[in-house]
PDB file of C-alpha atoms in Angstrom:
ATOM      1  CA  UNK A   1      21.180   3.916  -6.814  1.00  0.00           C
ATOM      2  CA  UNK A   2      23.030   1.005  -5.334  1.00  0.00           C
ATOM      3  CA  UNK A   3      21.899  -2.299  -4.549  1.00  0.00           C
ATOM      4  CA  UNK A   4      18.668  -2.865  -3.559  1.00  0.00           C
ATOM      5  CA  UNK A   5      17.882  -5.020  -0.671  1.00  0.00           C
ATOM      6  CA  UNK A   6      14.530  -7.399  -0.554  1.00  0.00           C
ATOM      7  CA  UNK A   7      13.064  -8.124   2.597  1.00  0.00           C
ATOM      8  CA  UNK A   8      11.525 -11.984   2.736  1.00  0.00           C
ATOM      9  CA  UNK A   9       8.359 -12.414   4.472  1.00  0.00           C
ATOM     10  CA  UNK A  10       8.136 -15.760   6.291  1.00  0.00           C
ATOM     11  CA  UNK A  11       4.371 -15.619   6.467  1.00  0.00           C
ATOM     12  CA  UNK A  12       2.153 -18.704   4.812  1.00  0.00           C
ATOM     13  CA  UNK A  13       0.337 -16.508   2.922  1.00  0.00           C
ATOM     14  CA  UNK A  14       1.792 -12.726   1.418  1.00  0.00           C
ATOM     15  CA  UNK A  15       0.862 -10.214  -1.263  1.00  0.00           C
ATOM     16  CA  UNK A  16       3.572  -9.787  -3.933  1.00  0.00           C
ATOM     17  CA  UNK A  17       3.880  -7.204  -7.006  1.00  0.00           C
ATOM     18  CA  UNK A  18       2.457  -8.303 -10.068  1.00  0.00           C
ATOM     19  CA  UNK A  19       5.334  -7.375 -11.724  1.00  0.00           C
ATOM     20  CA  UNK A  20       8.120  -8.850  -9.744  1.00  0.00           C
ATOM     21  CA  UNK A  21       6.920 -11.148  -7.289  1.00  0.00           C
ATOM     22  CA  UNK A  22       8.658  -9.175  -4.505  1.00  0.00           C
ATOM     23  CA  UNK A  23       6.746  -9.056  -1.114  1.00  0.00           C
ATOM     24  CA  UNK A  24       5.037  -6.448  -0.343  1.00  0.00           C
ATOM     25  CA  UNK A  25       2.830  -7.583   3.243  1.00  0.00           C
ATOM     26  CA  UNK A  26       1.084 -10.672   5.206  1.00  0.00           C
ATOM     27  CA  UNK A  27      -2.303 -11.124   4.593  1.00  0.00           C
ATOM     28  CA  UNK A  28      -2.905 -10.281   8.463  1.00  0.00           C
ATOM     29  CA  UNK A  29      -1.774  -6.904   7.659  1.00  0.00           C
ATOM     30  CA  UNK A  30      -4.868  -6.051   5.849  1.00  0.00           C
ATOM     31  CA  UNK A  31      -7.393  -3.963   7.612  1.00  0.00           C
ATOM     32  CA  UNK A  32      -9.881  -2.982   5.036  1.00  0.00           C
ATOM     33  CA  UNK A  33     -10.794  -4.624   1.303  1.00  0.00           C
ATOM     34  CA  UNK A  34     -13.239  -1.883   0.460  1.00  0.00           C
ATOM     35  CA  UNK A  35     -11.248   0.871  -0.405  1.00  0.00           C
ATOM     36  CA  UNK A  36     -10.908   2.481  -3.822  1.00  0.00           C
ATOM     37  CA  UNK A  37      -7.846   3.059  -5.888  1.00  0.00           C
ATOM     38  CA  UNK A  38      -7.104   4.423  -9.018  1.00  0.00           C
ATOM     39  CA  UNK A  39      -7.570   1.587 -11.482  1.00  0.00           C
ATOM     40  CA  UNK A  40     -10.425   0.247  -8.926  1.00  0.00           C
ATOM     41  CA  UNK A  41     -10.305  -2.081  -6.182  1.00  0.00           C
ATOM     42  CA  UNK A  42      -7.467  -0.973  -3.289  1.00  0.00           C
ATOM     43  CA  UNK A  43      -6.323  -2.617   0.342  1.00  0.00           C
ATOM     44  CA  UNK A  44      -5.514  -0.518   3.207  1.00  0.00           C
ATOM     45  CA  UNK A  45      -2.590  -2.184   4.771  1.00  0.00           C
ATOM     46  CA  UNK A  46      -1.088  -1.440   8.175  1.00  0.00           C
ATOM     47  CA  UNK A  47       2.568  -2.154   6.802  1.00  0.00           C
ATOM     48  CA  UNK A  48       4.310  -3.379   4.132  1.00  0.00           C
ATOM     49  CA  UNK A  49       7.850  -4.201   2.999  1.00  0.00           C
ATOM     50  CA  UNK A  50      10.147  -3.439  -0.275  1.00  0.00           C
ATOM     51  CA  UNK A  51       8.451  -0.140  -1.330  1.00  0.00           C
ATOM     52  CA  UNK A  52       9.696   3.205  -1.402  1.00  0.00           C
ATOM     53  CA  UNK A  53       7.977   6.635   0.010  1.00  0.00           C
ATOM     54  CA  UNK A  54       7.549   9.614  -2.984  1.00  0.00           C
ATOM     55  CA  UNK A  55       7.016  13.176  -2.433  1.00  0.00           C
ATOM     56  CA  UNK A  56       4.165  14.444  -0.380  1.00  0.00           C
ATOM     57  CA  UNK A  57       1.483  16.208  -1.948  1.00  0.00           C
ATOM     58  CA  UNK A  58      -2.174  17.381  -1.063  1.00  0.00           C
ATOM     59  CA  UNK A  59      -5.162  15.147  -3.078  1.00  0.00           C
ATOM     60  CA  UNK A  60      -8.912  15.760  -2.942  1.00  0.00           C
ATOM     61  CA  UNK A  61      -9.604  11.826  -2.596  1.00  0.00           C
ATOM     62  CA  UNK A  62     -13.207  10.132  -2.476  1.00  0.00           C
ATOM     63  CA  UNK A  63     -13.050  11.122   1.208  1.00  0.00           C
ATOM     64  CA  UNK A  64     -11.860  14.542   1.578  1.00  0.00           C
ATOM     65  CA  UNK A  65      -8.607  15.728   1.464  1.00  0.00           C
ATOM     66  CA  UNK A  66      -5.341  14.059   2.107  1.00  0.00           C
ATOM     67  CA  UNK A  67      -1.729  14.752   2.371  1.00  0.00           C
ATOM     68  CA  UNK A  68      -0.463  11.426   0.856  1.00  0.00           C
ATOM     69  CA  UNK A  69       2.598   9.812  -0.856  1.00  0.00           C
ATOM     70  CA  UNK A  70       3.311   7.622  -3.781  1.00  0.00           C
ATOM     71  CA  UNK A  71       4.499   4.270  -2.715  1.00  0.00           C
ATOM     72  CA  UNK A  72       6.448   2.387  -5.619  1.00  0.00           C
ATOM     73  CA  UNK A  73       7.731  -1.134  -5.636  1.00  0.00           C
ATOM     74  CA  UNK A  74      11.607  -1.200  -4.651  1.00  0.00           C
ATOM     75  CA  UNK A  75      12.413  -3.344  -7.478  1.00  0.00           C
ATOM     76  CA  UNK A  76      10.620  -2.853 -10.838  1.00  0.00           C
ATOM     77  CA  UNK A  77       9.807   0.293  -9.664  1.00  0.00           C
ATOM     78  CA  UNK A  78       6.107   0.304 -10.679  1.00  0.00           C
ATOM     79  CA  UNK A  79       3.832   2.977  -8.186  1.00  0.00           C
ATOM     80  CA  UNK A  80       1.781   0.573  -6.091  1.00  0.00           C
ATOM     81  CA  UNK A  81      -0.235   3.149  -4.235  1.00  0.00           C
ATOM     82  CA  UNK A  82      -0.487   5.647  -1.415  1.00  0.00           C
ATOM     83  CA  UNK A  83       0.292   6.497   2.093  1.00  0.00           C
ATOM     84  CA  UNK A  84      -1.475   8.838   3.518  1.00  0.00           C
ATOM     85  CA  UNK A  85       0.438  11.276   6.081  1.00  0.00           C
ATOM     86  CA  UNK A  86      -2.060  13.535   7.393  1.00  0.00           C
ATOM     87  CA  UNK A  87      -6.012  13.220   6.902  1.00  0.00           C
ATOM     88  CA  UNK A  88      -7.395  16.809   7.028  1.00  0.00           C
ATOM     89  CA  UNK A  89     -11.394  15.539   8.191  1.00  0.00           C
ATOM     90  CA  UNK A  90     -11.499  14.095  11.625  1.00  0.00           C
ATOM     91  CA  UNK A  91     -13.204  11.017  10.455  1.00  0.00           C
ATOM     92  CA  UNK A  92     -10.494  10.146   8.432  1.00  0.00           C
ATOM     93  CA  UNK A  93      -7.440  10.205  10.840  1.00  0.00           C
ATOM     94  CA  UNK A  94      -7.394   6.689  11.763  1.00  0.00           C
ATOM     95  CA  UNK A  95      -5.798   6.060   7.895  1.00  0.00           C
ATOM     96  CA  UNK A  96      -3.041   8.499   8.745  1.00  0.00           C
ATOM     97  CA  UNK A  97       0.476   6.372   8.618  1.00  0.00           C
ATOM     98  CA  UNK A  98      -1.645   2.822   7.035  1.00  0.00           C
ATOM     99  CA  UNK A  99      -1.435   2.374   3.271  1.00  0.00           C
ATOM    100  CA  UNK A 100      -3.234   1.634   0.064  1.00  0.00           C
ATOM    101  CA  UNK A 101      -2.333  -1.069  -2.384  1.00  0.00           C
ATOM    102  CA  UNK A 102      -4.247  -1.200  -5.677  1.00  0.00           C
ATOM    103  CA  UNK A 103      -5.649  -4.686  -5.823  1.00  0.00           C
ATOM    104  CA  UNK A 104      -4.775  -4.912  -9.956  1.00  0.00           C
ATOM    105  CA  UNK A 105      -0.895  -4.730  -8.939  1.00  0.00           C
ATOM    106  CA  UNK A 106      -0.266  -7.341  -6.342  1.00  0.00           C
ATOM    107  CA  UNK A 107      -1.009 -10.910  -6.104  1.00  0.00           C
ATOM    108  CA  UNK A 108      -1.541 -13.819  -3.076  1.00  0.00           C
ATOM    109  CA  UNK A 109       1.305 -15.979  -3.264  1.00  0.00           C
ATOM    110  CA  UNK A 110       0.722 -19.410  -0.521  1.00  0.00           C
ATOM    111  CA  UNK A 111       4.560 -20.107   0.546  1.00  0.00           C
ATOM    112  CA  UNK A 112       3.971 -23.166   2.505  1.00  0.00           C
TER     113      UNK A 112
END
């Protein structure tokens, strides 16, 4: 695979993988708390850093249907989430290109 390279976010405050402690986004790149993951609680993010894109593939999701893509840590590997590529209902386009973090694999690290 090569070496991996880790992008440091100078931010006060960042979300970092559970696993790892890699960052993964600033807290001001949250735009919604009140989504729903797989093992509960997720983030929608407008960007985030150190992750790789999987495959794309067509989910029926809470919401409707989705064309989304695994997003897994760049380090330990572990899948973080989803990105969602193309949102089928027209309420739902505004998540196309954002992404979701599950809340049980990141944590708020303070780097002051």
């Amino acid at each position: 695979m090569g070496l991996v390279y880790r992008a440091y976010l100078s931010s006060d405050k960042v979300y970092v993988c559970s696993c790892c402690g890699s960052h993964l986004a600033n807290i001001d790149d949250v735009i919604s708390k009140t989504f729903q993951g797989r093992h509960g609680r997720a983030y929608l993010f407008t960007n985030v850093v150190n992750v790789s894109v999987g495959k794309k593939e067509v989910r029926m999701l809470i919401t409707g249907r989705h064309t989304v893509a695994d997003i897994s840590c760049n380090v330990c590997e572990t899948v973080m989430g989803w990105k969602y590529i193309e949102a089928f209902e027209p309420t739902q386009k505004y998540k196309e290109g954002k992404i979701i973090l599950e809340k049980s694999l990141f944590a708020r690290e303070c780097t002051f």
